[in-house]
Coordinates of C-alpha atoms and ligand atoms in Angstrom, one line a residue:
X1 CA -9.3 -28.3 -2.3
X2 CA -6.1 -26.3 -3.2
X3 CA -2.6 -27.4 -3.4
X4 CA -2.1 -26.0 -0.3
X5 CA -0.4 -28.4 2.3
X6 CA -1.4 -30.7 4.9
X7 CA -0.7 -30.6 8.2
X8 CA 0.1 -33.6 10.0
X9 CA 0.5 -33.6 13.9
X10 CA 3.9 -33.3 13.9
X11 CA 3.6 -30.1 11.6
X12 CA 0.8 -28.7 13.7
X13 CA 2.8 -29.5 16.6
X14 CA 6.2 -27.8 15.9
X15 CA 4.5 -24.8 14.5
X16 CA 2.8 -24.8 17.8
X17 CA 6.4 -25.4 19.7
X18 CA 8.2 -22.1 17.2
X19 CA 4.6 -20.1 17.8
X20 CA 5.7 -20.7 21.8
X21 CA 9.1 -19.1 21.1
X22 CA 8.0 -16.5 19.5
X23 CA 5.1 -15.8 21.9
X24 CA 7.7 -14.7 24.3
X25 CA 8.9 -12.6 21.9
X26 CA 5.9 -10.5 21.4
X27 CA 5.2 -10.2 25.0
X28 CA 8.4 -8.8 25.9
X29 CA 8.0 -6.2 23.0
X30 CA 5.2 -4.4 25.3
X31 CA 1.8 -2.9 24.6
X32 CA 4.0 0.1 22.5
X33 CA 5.8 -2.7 20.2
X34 CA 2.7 -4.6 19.6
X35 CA 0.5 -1.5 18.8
X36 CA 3.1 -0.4 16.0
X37 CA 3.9 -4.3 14.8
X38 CA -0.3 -4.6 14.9
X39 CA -0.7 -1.5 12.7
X40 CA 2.1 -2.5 10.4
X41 CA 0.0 -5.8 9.2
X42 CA -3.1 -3.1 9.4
X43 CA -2.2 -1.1 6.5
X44 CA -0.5 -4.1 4.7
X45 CA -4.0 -5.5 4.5
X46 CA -5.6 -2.1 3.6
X47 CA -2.6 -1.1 1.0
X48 CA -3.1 -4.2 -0.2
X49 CA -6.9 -5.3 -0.1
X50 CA -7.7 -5.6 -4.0
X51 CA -5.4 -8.7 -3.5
X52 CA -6.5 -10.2 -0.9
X53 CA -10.6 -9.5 -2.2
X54 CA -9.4 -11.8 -5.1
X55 CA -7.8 -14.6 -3.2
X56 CA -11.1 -14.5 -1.1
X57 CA -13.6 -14.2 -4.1
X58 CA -11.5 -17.4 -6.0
X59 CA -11.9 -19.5 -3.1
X60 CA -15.4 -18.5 -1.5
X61 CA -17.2 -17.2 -5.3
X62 CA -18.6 -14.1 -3.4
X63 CA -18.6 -10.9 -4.9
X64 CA -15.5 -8.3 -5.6
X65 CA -17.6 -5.9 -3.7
X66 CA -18.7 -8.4 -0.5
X67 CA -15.3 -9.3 -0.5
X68 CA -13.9 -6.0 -0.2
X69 CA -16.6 -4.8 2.6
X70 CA -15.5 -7.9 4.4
X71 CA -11.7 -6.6 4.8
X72 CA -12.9 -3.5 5.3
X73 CA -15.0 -4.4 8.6
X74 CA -12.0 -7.2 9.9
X75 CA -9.7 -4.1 9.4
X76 CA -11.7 -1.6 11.2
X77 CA -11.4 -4.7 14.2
X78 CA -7.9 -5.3 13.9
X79 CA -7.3 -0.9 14.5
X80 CA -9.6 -0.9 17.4
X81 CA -7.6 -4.4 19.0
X82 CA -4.6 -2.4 18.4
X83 CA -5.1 1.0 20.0
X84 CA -7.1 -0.5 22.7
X85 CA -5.0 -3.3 24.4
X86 CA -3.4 -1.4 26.4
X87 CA -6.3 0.7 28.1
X88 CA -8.7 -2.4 28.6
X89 CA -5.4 -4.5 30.0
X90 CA -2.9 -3.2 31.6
X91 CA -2.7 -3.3 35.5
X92 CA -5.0 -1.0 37.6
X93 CA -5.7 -0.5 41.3
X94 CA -8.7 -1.5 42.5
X95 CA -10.7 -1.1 45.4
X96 CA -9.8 -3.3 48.6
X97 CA -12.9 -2.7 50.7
X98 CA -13.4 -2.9 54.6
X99 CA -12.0 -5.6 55.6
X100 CA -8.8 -5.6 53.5
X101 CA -8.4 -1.6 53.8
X102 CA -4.8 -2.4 54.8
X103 CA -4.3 -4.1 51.3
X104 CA -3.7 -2.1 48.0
X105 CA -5.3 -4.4 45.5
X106 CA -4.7 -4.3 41.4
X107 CA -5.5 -6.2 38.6
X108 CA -3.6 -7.2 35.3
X109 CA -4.5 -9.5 32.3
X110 CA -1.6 -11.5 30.9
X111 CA -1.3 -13.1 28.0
X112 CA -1.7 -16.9 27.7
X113 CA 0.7 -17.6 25.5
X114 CA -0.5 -19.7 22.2
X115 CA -3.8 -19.7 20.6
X116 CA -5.0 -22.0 18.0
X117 CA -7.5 -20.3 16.4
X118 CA -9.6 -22.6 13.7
X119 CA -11.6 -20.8 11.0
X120 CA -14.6 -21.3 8.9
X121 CA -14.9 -20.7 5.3
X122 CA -17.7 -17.9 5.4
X123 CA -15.8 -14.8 6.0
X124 CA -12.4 -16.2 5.7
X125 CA -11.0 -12.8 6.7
X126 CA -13.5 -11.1 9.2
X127 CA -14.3 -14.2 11.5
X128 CA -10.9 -15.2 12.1
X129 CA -9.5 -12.1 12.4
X130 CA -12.2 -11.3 15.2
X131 CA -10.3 -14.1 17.1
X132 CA -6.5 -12.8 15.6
X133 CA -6.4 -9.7 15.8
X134 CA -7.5 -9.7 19.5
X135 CA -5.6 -12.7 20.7
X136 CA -2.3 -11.0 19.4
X137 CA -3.2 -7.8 21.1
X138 CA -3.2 -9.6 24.2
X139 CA -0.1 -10.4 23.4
X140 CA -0.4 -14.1 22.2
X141 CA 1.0 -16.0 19.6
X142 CA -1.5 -17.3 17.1
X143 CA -1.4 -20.6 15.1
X144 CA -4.4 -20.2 12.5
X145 CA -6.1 -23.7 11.2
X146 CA -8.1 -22.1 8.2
X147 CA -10.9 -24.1 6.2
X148 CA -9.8 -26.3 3.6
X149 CA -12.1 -24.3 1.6
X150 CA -10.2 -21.0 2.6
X151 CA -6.6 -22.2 3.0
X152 CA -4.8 -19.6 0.2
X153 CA -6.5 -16.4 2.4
X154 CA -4.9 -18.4 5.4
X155 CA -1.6 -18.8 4.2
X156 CA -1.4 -15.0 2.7
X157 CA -2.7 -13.2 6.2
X158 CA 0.1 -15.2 7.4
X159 CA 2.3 -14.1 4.8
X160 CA 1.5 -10.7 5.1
X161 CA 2.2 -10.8 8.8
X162 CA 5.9 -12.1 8.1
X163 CA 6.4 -9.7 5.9
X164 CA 5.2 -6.4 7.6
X165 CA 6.4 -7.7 10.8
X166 CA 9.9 -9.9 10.6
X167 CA 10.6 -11.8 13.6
X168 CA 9.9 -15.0 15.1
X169 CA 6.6 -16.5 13.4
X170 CA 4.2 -14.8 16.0
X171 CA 1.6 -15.6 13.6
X172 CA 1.3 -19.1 11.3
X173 CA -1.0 -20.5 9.2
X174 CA -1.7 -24.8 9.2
X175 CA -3.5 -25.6 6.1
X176 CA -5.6 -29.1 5.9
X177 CA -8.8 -30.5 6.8
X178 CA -10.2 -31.3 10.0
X179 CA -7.6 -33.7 10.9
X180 CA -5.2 -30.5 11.4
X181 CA -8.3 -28.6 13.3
X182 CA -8.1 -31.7 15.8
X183 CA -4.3 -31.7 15.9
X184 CA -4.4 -28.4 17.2
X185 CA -6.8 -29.1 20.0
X186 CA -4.8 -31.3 20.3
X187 CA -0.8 -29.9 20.5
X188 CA -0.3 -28.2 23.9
X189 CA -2.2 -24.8 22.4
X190 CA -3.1 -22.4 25.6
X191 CA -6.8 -21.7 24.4
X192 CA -8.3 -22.8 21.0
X193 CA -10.9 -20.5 19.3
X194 CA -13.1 -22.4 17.1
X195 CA -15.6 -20.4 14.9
X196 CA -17.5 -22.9 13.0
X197 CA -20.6 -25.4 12.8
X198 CA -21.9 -26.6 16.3
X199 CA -21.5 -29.5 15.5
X200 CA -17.4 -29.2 14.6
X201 CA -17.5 -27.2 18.3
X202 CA -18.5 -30.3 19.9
X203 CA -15.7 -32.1 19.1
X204 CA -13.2 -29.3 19.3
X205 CA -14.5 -29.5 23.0
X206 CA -14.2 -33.4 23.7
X207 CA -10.9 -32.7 22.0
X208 CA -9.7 -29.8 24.3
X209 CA -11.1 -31.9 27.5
X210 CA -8.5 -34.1 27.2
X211 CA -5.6 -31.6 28.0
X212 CA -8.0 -29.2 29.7
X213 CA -7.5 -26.7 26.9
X214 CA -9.7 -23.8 26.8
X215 CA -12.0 -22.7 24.2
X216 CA -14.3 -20.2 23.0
X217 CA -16.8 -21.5 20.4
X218 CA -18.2 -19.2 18.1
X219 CA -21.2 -21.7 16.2
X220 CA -24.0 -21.3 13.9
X221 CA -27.2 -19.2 14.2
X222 CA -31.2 -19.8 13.2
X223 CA -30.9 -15.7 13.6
X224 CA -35.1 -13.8 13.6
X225 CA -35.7 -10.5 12.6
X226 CA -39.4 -9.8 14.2
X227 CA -40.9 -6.9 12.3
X228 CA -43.8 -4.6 14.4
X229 CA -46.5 -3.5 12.7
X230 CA -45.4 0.5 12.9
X231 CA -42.1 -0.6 11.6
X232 CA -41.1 0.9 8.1
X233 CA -41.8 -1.7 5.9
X234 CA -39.7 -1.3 3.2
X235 CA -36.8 -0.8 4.9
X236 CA -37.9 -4.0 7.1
X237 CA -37.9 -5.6 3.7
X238 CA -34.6 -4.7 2.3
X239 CA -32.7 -5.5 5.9
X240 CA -34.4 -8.6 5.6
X241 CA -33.7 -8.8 1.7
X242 CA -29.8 -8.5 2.6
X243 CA -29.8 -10.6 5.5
X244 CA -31.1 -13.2 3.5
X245 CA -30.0 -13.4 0.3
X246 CA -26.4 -11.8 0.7
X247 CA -23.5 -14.4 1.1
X248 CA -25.4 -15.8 -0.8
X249 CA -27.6 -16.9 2.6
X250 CA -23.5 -17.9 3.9
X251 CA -23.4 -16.2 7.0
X252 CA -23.4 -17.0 10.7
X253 CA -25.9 -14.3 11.9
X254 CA -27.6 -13.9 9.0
X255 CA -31.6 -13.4 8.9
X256 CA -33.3 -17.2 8.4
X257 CA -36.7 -16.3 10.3
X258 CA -39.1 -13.7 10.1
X259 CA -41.9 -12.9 12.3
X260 CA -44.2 -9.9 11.5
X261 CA -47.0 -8.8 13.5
X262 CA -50.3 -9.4 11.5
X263 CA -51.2 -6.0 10.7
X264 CA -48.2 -5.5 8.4
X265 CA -48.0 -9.5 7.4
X266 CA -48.9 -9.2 3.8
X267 CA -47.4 -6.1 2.9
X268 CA -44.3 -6.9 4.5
X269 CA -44.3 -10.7 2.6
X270 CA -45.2 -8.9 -0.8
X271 CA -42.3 -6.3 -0.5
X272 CA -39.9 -8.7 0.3
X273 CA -41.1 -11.1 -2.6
X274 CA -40.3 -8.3 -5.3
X275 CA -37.0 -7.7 -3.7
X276 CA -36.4 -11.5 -3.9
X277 CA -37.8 -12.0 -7.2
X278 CA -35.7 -8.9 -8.4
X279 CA -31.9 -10.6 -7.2
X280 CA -30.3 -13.4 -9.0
X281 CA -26.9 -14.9 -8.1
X282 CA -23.9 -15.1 -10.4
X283 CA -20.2 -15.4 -11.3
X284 CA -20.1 -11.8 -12.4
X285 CA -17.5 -9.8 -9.9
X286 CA -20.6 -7.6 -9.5
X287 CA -23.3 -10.3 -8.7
X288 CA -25.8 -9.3 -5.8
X289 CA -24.2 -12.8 -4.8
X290 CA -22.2 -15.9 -5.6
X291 CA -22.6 -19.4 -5.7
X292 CA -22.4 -21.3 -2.5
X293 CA -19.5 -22.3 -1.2
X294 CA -19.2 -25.8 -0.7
X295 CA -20.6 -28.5 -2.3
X296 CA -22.5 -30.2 0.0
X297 CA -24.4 -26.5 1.7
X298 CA -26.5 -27.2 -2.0
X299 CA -28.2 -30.3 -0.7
X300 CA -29.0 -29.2 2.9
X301 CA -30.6 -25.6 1.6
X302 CA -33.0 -28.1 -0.8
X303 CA -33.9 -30.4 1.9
X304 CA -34.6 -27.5 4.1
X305 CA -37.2 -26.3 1.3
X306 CA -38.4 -30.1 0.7
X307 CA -39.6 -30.4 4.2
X308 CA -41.1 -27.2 4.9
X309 CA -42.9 -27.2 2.1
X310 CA -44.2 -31.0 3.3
X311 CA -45.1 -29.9 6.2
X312 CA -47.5 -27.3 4.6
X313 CA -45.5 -24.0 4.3
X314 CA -45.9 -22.0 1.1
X315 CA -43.5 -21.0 -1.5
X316 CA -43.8 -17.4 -2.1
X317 CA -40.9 -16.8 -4.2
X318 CA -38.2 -20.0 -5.5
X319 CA -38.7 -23.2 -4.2
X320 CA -37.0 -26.8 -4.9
X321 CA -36.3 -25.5 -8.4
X322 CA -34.1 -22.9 -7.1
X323 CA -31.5 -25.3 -6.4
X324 CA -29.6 -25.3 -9.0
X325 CA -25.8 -25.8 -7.9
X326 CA -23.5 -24.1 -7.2
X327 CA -25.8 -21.7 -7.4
X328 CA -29.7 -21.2 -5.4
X329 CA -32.1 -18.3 -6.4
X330 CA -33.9 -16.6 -3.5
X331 CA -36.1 -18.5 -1.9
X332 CA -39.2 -17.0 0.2
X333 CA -41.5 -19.3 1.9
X334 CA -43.9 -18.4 4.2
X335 CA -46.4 -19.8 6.8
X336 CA -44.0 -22.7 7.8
X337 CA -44.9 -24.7 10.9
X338 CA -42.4 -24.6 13.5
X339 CA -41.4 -27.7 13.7
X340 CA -40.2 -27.6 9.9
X341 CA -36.3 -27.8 9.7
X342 CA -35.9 -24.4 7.9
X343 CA -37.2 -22.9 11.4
X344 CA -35.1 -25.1 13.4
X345 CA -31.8 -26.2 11.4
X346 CA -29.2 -23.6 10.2
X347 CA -29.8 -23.2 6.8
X348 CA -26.8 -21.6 5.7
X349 CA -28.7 -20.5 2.2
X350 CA -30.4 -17.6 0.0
X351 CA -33.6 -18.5 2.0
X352 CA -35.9 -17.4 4.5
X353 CA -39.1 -18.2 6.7
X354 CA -41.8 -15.4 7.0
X355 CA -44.3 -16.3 9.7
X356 CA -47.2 -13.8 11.0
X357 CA -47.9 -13.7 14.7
X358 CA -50.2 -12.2 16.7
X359 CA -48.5 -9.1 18.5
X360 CA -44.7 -9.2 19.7
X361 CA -44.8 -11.2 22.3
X362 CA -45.5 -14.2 20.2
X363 CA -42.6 -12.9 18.0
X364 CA -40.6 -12.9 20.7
X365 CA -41.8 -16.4 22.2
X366 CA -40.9 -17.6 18.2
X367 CA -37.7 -16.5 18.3
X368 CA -36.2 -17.6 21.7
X369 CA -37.7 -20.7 21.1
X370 CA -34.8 -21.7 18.4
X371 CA -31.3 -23.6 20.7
X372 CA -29.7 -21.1 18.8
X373 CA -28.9 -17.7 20.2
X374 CA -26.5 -15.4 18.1
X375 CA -28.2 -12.2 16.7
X376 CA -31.3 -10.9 16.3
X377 CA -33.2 -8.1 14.6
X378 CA -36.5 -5.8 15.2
X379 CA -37.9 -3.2 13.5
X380 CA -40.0 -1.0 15.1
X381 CA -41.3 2.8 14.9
X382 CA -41.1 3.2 18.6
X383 CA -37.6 3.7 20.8
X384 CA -39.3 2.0 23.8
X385 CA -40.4 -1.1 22.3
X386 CA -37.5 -1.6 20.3
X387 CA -35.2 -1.6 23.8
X388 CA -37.8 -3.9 25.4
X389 CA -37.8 -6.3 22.6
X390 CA -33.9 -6.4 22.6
X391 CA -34.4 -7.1 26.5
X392 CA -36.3 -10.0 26.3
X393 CA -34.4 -11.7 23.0
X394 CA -32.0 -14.5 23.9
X395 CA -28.9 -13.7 21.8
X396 CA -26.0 -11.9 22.2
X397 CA -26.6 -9.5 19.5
X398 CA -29.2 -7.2 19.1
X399 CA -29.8 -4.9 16.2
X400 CA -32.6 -2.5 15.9
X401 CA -34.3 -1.2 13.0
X402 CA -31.5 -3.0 10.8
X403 CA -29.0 -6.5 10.5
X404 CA -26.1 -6.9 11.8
X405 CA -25.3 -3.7 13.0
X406 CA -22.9 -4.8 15.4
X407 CA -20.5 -6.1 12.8
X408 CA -19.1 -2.6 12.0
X409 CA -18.9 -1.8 16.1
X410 CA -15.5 -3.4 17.3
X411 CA -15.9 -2.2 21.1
X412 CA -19.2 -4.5 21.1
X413 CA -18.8 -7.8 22.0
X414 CA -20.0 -10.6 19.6
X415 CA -21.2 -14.2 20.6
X416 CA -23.6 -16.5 21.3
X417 CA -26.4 -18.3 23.8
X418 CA -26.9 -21.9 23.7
X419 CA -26.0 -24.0 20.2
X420 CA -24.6 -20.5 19.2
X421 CA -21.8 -21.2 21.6
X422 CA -19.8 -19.2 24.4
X423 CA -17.5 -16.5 24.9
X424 CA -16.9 -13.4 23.3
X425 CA -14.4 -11.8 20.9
X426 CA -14.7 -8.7 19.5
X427 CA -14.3 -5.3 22.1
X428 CA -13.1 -5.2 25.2
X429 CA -14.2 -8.6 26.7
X430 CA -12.9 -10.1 23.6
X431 CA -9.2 -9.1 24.2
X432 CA -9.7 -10.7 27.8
X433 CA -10.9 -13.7 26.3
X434 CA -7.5 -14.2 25.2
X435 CA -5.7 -13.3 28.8
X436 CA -5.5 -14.2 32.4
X437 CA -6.4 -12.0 35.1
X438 CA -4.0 -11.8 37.8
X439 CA -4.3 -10.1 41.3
X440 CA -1.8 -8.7 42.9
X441 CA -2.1 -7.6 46.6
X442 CA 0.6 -5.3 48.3
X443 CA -0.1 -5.0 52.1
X444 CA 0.5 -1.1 52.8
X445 CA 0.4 -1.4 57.0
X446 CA -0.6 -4.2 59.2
X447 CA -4.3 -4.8 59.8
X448 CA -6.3 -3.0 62.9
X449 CA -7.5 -6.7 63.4
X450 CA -5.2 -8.9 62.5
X451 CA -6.9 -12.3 61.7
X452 CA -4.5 -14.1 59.3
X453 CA -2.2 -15.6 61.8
X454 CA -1.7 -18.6 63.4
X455 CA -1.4 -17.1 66.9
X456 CA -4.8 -15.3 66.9
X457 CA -5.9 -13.8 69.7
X458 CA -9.7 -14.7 70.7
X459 CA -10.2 -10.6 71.7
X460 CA -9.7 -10.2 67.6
X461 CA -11.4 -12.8 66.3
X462 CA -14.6 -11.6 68.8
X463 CA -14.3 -8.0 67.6
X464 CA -14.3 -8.7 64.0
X465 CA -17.4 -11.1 64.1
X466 CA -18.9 -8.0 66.1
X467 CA -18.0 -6.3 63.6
X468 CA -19.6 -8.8 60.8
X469 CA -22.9 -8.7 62.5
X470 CA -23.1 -5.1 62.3
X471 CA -22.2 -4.9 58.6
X472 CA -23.6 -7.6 57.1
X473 CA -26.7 -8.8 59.7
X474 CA -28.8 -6.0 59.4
X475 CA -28.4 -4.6 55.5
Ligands
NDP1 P1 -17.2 -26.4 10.2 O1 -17.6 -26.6 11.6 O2 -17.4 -27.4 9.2 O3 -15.6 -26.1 10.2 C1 -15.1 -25.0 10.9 C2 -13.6 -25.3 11.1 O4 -13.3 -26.4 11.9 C3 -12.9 -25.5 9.7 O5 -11.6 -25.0 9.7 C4 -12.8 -27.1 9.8 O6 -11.8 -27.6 8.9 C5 -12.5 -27.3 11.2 N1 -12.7 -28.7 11.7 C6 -13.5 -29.6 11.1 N2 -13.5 -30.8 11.8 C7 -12.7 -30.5 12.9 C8 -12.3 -31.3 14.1 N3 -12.7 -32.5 14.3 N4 -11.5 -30.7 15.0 C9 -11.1 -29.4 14.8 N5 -11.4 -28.6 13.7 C10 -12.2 -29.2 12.8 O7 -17.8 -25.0 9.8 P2 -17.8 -24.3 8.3 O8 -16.4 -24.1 7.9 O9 -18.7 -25.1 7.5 O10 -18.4 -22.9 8.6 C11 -19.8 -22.7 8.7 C12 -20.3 -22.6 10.1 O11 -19.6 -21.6 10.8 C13 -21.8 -22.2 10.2 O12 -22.4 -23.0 11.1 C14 -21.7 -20.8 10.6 O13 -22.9 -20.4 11.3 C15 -20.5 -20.8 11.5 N6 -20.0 -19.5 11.7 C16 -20.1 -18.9 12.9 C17 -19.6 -17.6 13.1 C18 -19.7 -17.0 14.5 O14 -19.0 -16.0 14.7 N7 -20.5 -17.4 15.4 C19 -19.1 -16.8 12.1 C20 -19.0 -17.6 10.8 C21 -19.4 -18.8 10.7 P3 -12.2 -27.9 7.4 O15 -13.0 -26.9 6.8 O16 -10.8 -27.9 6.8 O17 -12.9 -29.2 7.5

């Protein structure tokens, strides 16, 4: 824990009350004004992103390198949120149809005024961001509850914005614990956007319930990469290698299952056991990666390898011994039964399940059978079966023939199914997560058949059901 402060209610609550003021503010400065105040904070983040890949390697111990990459990818987000809020947002006829021909119909998304946006400690930068960046492009204000494991990253985004973009405090940081995450469901917010544990989401929900605050919950992930047997192995290996290991295991849709077809089992396993025995974590800026972040994510990762190895999996590389806080080696194990918590419990660690099945559609079977639902993975040598495997795999990523190769895409939409959580941010959809559609009607010339009056004649009413029959009886 830093020395950062902690937010009370009443804190939470009058930054919410200023974020309010200036939230009408930033609307009225248009889609023009918040592109150029947008892309202000944009290159103050680039200029400036040695500084902020220190404050995020001190508080999350992940590599200079990982660190960087990760500002890179939330910048690349923030530019895309920018340029495109305008085209995916503004007003725009639409059509009126048959029955309304008289009507000219269009459609707008508004802002909704103040989102609380709660982070996790992870990707301190990229996840929030994901909700940030596109809930001021909206043209929100944003109140951001960082992890008390990530409060100093919190507090300088926040800084940063003030600086590159003076004004009232369109965006804040509240440091403190969970007490301040629940004061902000809890303050008169317009829409709270939690990224964190499931568990955390469920009571960010029963929270929001009781003012009937919206929210999009972005939640954990037991993420499979299913490898076919005329996939290229080695490259299947080294996806899986980094999806593992890197983060030190630390990320939402990171790889914790693998299921390869049976033909390619054992080369695949032994690949991926020299890549695992060939990384080792450390301090050093340059580490493959760092220790894990919080104290307790230790103690789960080892119970995780306790029980699967109880329930008869195999240790193919690491095993309890690689627990060794803050740090944990790789750990490989292999032919766990599916019942064993490292197949069903997020992990959140250097470590990862390698299963065999049959052919692909037990891999896919395996794989949607998790409550989860974030990404997924396949590699495969053929186009065809990679797009029906992405088809049939219940998450709301899908990358083929590598990891997380939506993370780099900001016009794709990122989320999850089912204990992953609901709605989207990133891309389009994700800037009208954070707005309101509004219809407008304009009636251009009164209707042929005029049915929405109180004096209506029966000779209309008879016509248009004629009518009806005719369109919608027979087709
Ligand atoms: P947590 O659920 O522990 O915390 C997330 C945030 O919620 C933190 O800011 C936390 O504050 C806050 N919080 C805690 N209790 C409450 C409460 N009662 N009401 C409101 N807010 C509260 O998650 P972690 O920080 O441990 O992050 C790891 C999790 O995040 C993993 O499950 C990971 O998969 C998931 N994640 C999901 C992503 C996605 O996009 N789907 C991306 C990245 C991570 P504090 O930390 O101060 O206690």
């Amino acid at each position: 824990m830093s020395t950062e402060t902690v937010a009370d209610q009443r804190v939470v609550e009058a930054a919410v009350d200023a974020a309010r003021t200036a939230a009408g503010w930033w609307a009225g400065l248009g889609w023009d004004g918040r592109r150029r105040a947008l892309l202000a904070w944009k290159r103050t983040l680039t200029t400036r992103v040695e500084e902020l890949a220190g404050q995020i390697r001190e508080e999350t111990g992940k590599p200079h390198g990982d660190a960087v990459l990760e500002v890179m990818l939330a910048v690349e987000h923030l530019d895309w949120a920018a340029r495109h809020a305008r085209g995916v947002l503004r007003r725009r006829r639409v059509p009126s149809g048959l029955l309304a021909a008289n009507q000219a119909a269009s459609v707008g998304y508004e802002p909704l005024g103040v989102i609380g946006v709660i982070g996790p400690w992870n990707y301190p930068v990229y996840t929030p961001l994901g909700s940030i960046s596109y809930a001021l492009a909206a043209g929100n204000a944003v109140v951001f509850k960082p992890s008390e494991h990530t409060p100093g990253v919190g507090r300088w985004l926040a800084d940063r914005w003030a600086e590159a973009v003076p004004g009232p405090a369109v965006l804040q940081a509240v440091t403190g614990g969970g007490e301040a995450g629940a004061a902000l469901c809890r303050a008169g917010v317009d829409k709270i956007a939690f990224t964190g544990s499931t568990a955390t989401g469920r009571k960010v929900m029963a929270a929001c319930a009781e003012t009937l605050t919206p929210v999009v919950v972005e939640a954990g992930g037991k993420d499979a990469l299913i490898v076919a047997a005329d996939a290229d192995l080695d490259a299947a290996a080294r996806a899986a290698a980094f999806g593992s290991f890197g983060n030190a295991g630390q990320t939402c849709a990171g790889v914790e299952r693998v299921y390869v077809e049976q033909a390619a089992y054992e080369p695949f396993l032994e690949r991926l056991a020299e890549l695992a025995r060939a990384t080792t974590p450390g301090e050093a800026p340059d580490a493959r990666y760092g220790r894990m972040t919080t104290p307790t994510q230790a103690a789960i990762v080892a119970e995780h390898i306790g029980d699967a190895l109880a329930k008869g999996g195999r240790a193919v590389v690491g095993g309890p011994d690689a627990v060794r806080p803050p740090f944990v080696d790789p750990v490989v194990l292999a032919e766990v039964p599916e019942d064993s918590l490292a197949v069903t419990e997020e992990t959140f660690g250097p470590t990862v399940v390698v299963n065999p099945v049959r052919d692909l559609d037990e891999a896919v079977a395996r794989a949607n059978a998790s409550r989860y639902g974030l990404a997924a993975s396949v590699f495969t040598g053929s186009r065809r079966t990679a797009v029906e495997v992405a088809e049939r795999l219940r998450a709301g990523a899908v990358s083929v023939n590598a990891v997380l190769g939506f993370a780099a895409v900001p016009s794709l939409p990122f989320g999850g199914v089912g204990d992953s959580g609901f709605g989207r941010i990133h891309g389009a959809d994700g800037l009208r997560e954070f707005s309101r559609a509004k219809s407008v009607t304009r009636q251009r010339f009164a209707a042929p058949i005029d049915l929405l009056r109180l004096d209506r004649q029966p000779a209309a009413l008879h016509r248009a059901a004629r009518l009806f029959q005719l369109r919608h009886g027979r087709g």
